[in-house]
Short mmCIF file of C-alpha atoms and ligand atoms in Angstrom, two decimals:
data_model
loop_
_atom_site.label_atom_id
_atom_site.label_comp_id
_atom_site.label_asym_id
_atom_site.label_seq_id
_atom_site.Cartn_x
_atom_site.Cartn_y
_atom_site.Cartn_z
CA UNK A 189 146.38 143.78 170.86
CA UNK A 190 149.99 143.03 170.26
CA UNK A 191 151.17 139.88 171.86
CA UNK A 192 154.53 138.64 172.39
CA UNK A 193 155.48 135.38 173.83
CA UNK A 194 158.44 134.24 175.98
CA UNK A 195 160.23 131.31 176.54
CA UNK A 196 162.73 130.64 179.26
CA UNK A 197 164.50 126.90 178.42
CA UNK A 198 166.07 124.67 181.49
CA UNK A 199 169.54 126.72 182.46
CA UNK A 200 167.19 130.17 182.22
CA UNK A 201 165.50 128.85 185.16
CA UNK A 202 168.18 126.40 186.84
CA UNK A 203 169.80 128.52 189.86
CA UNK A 204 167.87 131.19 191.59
CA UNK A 205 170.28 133.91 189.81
CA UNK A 206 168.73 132.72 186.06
CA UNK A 207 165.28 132.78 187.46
CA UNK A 208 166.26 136.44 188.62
CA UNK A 209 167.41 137.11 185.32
CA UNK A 210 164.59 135.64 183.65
CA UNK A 211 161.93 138.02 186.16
CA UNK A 212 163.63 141.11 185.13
CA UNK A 213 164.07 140.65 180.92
CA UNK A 214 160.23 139.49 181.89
CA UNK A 215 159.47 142.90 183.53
CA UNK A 216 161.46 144.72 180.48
CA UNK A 217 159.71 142.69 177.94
CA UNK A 218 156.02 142.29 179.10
CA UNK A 219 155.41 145.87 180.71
CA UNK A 220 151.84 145.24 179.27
CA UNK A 221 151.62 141.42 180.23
CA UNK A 222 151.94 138.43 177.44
CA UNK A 223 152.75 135.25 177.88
CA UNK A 224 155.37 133.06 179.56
CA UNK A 225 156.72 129.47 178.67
CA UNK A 226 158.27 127.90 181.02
CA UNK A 227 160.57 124.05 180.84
CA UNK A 228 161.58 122.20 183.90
CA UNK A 229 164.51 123.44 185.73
CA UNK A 230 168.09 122.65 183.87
CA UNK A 231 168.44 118.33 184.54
CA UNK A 232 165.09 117.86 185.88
CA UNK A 233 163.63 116.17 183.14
CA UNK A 234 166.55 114.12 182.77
CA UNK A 235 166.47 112.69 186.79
CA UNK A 236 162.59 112.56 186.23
CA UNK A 237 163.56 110.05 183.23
CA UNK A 238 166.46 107.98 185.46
CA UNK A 239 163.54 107.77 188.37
CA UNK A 240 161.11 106.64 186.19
CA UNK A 241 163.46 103.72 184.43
CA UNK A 242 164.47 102.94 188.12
CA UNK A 243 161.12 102.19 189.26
CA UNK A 244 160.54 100.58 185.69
CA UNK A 245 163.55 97.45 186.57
CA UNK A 246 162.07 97.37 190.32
CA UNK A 247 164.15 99.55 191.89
CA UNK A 248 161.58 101.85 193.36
CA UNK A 249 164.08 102.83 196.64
CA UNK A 250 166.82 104.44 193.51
CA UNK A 251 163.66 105.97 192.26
CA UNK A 252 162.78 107.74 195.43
CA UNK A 253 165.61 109.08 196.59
CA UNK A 254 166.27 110.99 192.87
CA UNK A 255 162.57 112.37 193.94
CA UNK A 256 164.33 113.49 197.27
CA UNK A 257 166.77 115.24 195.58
CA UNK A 258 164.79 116.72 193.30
CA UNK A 259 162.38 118.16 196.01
CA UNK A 260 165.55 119.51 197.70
CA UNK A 261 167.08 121.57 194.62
CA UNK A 262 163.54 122.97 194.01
CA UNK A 263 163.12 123.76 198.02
CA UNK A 264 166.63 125.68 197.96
CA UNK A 265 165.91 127.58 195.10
CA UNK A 266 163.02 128.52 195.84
CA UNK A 267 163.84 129.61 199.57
CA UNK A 268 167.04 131.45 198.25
CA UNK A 269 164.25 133.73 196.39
CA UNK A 270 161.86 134.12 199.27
CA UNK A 271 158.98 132.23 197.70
CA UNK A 272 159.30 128.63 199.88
CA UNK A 273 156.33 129.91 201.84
CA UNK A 274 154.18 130.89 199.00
CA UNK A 275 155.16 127.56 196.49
CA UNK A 276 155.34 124.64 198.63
CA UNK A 277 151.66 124.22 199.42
CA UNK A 278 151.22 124.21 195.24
CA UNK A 279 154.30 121.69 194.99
CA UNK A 280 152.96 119.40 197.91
CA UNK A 281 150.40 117.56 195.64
CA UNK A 282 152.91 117.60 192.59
CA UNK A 283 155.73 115.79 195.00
CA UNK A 284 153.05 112.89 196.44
CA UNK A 285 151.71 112.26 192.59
CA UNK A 286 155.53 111.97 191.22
CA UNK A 287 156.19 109.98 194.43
CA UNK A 288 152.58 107.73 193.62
CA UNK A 289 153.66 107.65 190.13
CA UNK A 290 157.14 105.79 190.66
CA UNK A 291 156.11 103.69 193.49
CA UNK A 292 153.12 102.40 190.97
CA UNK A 293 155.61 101.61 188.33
CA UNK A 294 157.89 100.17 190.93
CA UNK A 295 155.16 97.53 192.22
CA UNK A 296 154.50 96.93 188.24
CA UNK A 297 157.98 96.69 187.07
CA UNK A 298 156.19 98.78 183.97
CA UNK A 299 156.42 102.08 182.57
CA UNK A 300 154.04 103.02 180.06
CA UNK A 301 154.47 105.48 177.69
CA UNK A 302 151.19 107.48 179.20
CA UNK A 303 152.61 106.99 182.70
CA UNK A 304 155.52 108.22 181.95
CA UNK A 305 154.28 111.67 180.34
CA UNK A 306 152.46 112.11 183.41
CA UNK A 307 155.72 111.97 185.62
CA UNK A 308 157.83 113.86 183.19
CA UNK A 309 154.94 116.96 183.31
CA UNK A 310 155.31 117.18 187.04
CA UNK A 311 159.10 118.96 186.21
CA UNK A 312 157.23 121.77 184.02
CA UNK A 313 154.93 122.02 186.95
CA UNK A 314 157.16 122.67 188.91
CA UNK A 315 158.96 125.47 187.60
CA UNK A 316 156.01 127.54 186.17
CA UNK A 317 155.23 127.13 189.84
CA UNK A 318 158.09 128.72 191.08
CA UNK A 319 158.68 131.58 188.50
CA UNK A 320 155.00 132.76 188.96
CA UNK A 321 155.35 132.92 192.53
CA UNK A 322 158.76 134.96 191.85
CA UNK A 323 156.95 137.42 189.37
CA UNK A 324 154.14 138.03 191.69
CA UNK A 325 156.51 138.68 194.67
CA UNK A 326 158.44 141.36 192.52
CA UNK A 327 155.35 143.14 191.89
CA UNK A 328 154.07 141.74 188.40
CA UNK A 329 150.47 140.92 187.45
CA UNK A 330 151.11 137.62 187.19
CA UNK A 331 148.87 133.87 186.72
CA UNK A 332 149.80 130.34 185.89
CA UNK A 333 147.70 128.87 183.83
CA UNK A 334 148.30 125.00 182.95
CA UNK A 335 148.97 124.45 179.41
CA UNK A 336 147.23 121.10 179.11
CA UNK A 337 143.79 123.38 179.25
CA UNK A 338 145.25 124.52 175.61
CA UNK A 339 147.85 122.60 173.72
CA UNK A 340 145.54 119.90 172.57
CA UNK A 341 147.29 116.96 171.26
CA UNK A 342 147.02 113.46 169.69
CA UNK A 343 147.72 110.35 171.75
CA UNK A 344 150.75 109.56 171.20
CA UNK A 345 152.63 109.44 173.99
CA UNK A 346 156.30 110.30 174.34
CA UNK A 347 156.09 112.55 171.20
CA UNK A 348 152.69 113.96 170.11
CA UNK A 349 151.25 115.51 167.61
CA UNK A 350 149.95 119.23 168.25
CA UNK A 351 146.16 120.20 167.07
CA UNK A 352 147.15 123.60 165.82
CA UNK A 353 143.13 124.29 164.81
CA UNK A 354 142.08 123.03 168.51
CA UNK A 355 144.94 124.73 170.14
CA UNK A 356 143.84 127.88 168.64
CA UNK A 357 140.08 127.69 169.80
CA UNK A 358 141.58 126.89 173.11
CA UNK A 359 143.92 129.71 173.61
CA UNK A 360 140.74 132.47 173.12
CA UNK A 361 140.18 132.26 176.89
CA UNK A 362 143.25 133.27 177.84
CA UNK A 363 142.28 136.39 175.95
CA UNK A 364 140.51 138.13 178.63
CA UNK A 365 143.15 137.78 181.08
CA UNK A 366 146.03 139.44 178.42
CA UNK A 367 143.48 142.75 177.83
CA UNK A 368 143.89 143.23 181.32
CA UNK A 369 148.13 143.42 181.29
CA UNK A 370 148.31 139.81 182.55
CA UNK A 371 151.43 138.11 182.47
CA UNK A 372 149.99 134.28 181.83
CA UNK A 373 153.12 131.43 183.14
CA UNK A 374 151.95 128.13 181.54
CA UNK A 375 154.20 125.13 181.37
CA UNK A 376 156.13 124.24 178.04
CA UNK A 377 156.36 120.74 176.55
CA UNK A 378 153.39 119.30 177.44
CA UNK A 379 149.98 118.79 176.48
CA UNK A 380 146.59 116.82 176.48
CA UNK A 381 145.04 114.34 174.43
CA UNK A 382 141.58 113.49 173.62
CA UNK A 383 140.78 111.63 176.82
CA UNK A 384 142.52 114.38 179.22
CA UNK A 385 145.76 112.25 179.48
CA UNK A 386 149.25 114.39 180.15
CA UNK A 387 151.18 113.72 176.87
CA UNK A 388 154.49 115.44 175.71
CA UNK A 389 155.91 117.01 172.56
CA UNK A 390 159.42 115.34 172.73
CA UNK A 391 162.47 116.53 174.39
CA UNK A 392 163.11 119.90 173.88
CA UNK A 393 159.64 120.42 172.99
CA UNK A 394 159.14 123.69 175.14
CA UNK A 395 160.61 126.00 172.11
CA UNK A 396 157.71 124.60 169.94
CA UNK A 397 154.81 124.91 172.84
CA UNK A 398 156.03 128.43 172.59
CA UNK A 399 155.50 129.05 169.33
CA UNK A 400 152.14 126.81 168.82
CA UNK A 401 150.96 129.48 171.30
CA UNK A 402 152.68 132.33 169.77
CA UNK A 403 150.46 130.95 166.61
CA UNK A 404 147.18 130.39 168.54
CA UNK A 405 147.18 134.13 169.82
CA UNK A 406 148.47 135.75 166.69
CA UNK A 407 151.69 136.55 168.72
CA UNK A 408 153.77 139.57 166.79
CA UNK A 409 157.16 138.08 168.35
CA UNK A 410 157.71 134.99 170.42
CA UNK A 411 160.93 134.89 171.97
CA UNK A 412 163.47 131.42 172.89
CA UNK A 413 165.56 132.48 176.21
CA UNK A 414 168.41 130.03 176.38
CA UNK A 415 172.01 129.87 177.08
CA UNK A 416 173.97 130.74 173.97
CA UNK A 417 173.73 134.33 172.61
CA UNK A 418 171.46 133.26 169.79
CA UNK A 419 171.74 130.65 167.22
CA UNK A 420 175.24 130.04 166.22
CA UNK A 421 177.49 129.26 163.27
CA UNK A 422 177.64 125.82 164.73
CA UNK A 423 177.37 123.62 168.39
CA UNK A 424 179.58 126.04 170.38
CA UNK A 425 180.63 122.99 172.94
CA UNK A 426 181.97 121.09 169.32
CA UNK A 427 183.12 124.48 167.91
CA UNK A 428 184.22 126.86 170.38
CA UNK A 429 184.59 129.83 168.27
CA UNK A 430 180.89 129.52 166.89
CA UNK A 431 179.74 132.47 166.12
CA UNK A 432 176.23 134.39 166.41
CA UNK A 433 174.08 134.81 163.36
CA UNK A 434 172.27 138.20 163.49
CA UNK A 435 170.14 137.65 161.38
CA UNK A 436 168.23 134.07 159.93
CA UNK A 437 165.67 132.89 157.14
CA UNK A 438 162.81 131.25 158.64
CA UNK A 439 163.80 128.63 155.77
CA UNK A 440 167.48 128.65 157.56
CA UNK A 441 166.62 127.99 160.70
CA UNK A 442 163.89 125.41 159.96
CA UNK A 443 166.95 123.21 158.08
CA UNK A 444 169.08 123.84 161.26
CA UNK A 445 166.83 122.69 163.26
CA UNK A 446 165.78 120.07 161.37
CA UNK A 447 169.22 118.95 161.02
CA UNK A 448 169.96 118.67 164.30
CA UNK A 449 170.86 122.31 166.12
CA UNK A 450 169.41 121.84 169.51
CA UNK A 451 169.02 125.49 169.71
CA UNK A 452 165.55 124.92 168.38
CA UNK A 453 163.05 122.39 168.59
CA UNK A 454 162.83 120.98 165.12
CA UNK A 455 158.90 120.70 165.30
CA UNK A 456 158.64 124.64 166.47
CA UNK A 457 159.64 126.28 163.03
CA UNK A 458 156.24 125.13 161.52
CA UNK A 459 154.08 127.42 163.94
CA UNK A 460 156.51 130.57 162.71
CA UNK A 461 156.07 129.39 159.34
CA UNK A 462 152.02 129.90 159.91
CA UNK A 463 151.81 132.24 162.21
CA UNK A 464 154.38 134.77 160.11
CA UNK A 465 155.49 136.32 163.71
CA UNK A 466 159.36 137.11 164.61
CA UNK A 467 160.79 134.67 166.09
CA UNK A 468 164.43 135.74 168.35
CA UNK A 469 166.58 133.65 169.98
CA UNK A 470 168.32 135.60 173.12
CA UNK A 471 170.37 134.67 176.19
CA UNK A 472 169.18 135.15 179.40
CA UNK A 473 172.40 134.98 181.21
CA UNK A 474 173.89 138.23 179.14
CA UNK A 475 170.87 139.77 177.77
CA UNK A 476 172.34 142.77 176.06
CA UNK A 477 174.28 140.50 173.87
CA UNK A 478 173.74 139.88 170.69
CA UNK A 479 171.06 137.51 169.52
CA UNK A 480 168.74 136.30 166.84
CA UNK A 481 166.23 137.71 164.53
CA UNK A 482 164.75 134.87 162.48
CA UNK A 483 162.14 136.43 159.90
CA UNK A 484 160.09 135.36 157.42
CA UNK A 485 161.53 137.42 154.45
CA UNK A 486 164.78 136.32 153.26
CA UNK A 487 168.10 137.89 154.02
CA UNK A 488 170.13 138.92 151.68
CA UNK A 489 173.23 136.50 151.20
CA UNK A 490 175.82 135.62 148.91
CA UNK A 491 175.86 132.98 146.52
CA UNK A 492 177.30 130.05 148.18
CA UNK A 493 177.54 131.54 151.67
CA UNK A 494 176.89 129.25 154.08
CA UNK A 495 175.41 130.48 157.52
CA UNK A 496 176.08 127.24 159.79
CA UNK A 497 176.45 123.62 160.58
CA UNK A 498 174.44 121.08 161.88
CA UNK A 499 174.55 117.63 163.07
CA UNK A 500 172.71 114.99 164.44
CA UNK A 501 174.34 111.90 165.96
CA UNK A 502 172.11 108.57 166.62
CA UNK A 503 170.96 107.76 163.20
CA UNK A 504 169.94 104.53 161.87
CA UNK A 505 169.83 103.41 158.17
CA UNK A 506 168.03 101.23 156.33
CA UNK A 507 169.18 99.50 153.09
CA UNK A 508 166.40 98.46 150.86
CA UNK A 509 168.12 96.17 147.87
CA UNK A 510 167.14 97.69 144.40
CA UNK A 511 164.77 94.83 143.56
CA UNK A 512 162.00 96.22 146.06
CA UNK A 513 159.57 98.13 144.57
CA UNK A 514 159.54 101.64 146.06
CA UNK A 515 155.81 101.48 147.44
CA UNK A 516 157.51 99.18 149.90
CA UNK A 517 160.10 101.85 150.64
CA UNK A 518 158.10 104.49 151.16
CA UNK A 519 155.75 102.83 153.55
CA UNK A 520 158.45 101.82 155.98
CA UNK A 521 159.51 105.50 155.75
CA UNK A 522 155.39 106.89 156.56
CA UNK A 523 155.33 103.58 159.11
CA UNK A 524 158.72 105.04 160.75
CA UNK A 525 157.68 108.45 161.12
CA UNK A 526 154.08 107.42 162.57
CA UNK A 527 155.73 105.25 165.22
CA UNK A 528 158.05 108.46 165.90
CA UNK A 529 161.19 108.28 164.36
CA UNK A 530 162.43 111.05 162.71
CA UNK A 531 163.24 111.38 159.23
CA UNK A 532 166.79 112.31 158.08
CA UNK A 533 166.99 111.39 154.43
CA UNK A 534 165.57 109.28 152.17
CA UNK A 535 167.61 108.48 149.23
CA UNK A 536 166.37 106.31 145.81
CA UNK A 537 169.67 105.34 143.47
CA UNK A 538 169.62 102.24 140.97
CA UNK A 539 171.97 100.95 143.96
CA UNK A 540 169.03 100.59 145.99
CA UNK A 541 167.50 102.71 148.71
CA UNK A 542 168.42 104.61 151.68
CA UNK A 543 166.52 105.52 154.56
CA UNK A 544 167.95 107.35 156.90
CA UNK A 545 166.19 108.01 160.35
CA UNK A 546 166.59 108.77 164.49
CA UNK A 547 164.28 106.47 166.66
CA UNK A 548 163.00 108.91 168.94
CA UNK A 549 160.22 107.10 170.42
CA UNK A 550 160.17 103.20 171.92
CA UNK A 551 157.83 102.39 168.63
CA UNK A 552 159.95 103.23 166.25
CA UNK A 553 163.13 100.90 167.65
CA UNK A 554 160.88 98.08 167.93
CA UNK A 555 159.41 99.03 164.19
CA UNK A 556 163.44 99.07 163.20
CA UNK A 557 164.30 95.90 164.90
CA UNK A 558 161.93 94.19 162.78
CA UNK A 559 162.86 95.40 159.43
CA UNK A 560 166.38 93.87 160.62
CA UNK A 561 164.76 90.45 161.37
CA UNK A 562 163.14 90.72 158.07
CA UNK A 563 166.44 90.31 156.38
CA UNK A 564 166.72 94.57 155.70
CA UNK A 565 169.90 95.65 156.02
CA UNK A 566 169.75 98.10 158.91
CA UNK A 567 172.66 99.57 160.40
CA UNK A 568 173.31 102.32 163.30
CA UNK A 569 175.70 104.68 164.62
CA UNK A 570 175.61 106.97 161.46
CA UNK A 571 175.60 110.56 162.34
CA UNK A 572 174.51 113.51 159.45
CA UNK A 573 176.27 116.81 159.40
CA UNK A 574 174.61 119.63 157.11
CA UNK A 575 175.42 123.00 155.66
CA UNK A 576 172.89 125.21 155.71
CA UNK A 577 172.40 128.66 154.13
CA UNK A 578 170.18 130.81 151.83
CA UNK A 579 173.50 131.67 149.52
CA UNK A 580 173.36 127.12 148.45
CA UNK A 581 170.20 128.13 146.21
CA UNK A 582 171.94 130.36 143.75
CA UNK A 583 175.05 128.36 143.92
CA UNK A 584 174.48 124.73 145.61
CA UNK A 585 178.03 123.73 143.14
CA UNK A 586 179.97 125.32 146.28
CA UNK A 587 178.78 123.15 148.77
CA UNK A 588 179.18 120.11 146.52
CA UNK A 589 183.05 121.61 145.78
CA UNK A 590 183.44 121.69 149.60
CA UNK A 591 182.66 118.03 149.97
CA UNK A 592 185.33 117.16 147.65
CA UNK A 593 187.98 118.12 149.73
CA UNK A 594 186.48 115.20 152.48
CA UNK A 595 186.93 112.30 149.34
CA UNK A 596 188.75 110.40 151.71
CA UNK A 597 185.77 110.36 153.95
CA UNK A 598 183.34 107.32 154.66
CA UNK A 599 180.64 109.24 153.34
CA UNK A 600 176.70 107.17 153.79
CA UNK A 601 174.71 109.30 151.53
CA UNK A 602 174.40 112.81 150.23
CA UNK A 603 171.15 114.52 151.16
CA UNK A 604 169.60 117.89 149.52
CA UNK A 605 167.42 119.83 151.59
CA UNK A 606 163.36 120.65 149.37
CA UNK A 607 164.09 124.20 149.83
CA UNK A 608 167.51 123.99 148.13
CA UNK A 609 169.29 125.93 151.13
CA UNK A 610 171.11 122.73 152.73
CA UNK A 611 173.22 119.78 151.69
CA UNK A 612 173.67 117.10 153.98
CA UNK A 613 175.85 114.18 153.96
CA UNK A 614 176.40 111.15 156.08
CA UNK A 615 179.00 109.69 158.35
CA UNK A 616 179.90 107.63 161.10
CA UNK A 617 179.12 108.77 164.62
CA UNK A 618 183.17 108.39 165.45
CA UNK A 619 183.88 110.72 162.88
CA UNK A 620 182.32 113.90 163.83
CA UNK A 621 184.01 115.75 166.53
CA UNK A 622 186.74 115.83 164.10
CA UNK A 623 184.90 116.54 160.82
CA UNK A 624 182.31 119.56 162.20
CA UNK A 625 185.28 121.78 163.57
CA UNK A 626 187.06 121.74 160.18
CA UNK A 627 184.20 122.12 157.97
CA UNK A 628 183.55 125.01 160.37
CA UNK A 629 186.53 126.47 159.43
CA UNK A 630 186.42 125.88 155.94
CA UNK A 631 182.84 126.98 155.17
CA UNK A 632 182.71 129.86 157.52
CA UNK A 633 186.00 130.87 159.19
CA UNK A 634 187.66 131.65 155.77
P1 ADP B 967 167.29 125.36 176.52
O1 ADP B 967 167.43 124.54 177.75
O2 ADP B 967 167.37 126.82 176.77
O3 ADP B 967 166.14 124.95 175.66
P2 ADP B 967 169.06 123.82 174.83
O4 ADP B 967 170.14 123.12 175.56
O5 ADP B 967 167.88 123.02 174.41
O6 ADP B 967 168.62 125.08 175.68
O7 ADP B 967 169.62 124.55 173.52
C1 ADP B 967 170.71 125.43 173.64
C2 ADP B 967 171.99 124.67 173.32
O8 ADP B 967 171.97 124.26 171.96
C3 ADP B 967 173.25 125.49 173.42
O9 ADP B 967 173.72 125.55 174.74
C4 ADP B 967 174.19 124.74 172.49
O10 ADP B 967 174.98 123.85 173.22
C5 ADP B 967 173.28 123.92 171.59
N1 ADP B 967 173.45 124.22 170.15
C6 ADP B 967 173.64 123.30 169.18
N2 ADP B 967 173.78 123.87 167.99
C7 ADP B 967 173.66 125.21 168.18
C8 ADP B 967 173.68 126.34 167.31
N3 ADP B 967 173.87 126.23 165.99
N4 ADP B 967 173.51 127.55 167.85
C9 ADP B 967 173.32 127.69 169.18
N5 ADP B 967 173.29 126.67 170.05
C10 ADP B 967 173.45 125.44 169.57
N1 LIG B 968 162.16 119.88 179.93
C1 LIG B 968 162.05 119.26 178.63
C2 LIG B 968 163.37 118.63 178.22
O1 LIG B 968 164.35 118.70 178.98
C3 LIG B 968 161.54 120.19 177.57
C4 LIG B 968 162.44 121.37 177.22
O2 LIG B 968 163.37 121.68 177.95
O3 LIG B 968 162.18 121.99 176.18
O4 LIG B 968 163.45 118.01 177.19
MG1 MG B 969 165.85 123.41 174.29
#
């Protein structure tokens, strides 16, 4: 059975024109059913975040009313597409649990990592809510089925770990239901742990739900709906005259990613890696346009072509002085990454050491905030900007050549990607909405 797996990201579903948009490349795509991944509606996440650190400080009357308006954008949308009737008896519990949630934390003045999961997963809910009901009223065989019954996960909360092996084992009863042309809507982003508990995979994390279950179901092609016509030369709202990349290296995008491009999750290139499927990046709002192939064999490219630029603002580093031994080094770096930061760079010069990291998780700025108190220098608001392409491995000397021109530069740290296809490099945050559009233009306009 061929399988191919969708994903539809936040603007795909936000008005009830993108959820029309999304039904019909749906009905084009899955003529013989598949599966559909589904993230909360564009800014949902984001309010469920602001309601839940409202109710965290007390303020449980803020945190209601941004439930209230998040029940009314849902109710509009879906009564602009007929399906009010048919969702709001599913959405009635989910409202009254977000609603229990917040006023808890409110009367706690707490927010706990766990709780917190559970509130965010309510916005996922939601929406693979409302886009089933839409399929099924258009005429497609269509079933939500709740993700946490399948993405297995570790505990930790905020950004967890995926079970690949138990995700896999999981995902066999949803077998059945795809021989019979099912269209299966399950939520991205979140997950379960061992004791049943919501967690999630980190923001953004619906591209690499998508793919764990593209891998799980030995998917032939998952494919990432979004709002760009594929992945670009570079952040079109930094670079306007980014342009698409037909074609991509799995090894190209995973450094993109990992880097920084948004585009992608940068945990949802290891799935593709294992799975060996297609993945395609597409737009939902002008689906005929171009998009996205990103496969497993390697393009061809010319020496020292570079395909794009990334960045990724919020970093912190560490300075370890060159007496500590590097065990010590290392283990802050494993300690960082368990607590949830994630890892940038890691640099070892007779100078001393550089670490190089973005706290993504509450653990990992408290974890950072002691290595300062323990007399580590530890410094933030460094941002790191990569160039990434296949063409660095025959000739990495023309990336390096391209740096020169930025001497003048305050330049942290110069980082080479394992795979040989990326050089990255280090600056402050304030300099990069200067620095990306003219590397843009040096690397890839001329
Ligand atoms: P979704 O909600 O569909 O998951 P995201 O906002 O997470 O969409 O990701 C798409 C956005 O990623 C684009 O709108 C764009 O602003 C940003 N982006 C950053 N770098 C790139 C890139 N190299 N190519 C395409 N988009 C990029
Ligand atoms: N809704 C989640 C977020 O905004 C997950 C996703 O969109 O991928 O981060
Ligand atoms: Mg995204």
């Amino acid at each position: 059975m061929s399988i191919k797996v969708l994903k539809f990201g936040g603007t795909s579903v936000g008005s009830p024109e993108a959820l029309r948009l999304a039904a019909s490349i749906i009905r084009e795509e899955l003529p013989g059913g598949g599966v559909v991944v589904v993230s909360a509606l564009s800014g949902t996440t984001d309010q469920i975040l602001k309601a839940v650190s409202s109710a965290g400080s007390g303020d449980t009357n803020t945190a209601l009313e941004i439930l209230g308006s998040i029940e009314v954008r849902h109710r509009t949308a879906a009564d602009a597409l007929g399906v009010l009737k048919v969702v709001e008896n599913a959405w009635a519990p989910l409202f009254d649990r977000l609603q229990s949630l917040l006023e808890g934390m409110g009367l706690l003045w707490e927010t706990s990592p766990k709780a917190k999961d559970a509130a965010l997963a309510i916005g996922e809910t939601l929406s693979v809510n409302l886009l089933t009901a839409l399929l099924q009223s258009v005429g497609l065989r269509a079933e939500l089925k709740d993700a946490r019954e399948v993405l297995r996960t570790d505990a930790r909360h905020g950004r967890a770990r995926p079970r690949p092996d138990l995700i896999r084992d999981a995902c066999q009863s949803w077998n059945p239901l795809l021989a019979q042309g099912t269209c299966i809507v399950t939520q991205g982003f979140i997950g379960s742990c061992p004791d049943g508990a919501t967690t999630t995979l980190g923001r953004g994390g619906s591209d690499t739900s998508a793919t764990l279950i593209g891998e799980a179901l030995g998917a032939d092609e998952v494919q990432i709906w979004t709002d760009v016509d594929g992945v670009l030369t570079a952040d079109p709202s930094l670079v306007p005259g980014a342009r698409p990349i037909p074609v991509m290296s799995l090894r190209e995008a995973a450094a993109l990613s990992a880097f920084g491009a948004k585009v992608l999750h940068a945990d949802s290139l290891a799935p593709v890696e294992r799975g060996r499927f297609k993945l395609v990046v597409a737009n939902t709002h002008r689906p005929r346009a171009s998009r996205t192939e990103i496969l497993f064999q390697v393009p061809e490219r010319n020496a020292g072509i570079i395909t794009s630029v990334a960045y990724k603002e919020g970093l912190v580093c560490v300075h370890f002085p060159p007496a500590r031994d590097l065990d010590h080094v290392f283990q802050t770096a494993s300690d960082l990454q368990d607590a949830g930061a994630v890892r940038y760079g890691l640099l070892n010069t007779p100078e001393g050491s550089l670490l190089a990291v973005r706290p993504e998780h509450a653990d990992a700025a408290d974890l950072l905030a002691q290595l300062a108190q323990s007399g580590l220098r530890v410094e933030s608001g460094w941002s790191s900007v990569a160039l990434v392409g296949e063409g660095l491995r025959q000739y990495p000397g023309g990336a390096l050549a391209l740096l020169a021109t930025f001497e003048k530069e305050t330049i942290g740290g110069i980082l080479a990607g394992g795979a040989g296809i990326s050089v990255a490099f280090l600056v402050p945050d304030e300099r990069l909405r200067d620095l990306i559009p003219r590397l843009h233009q040096l690397c890839i306009e001329t």
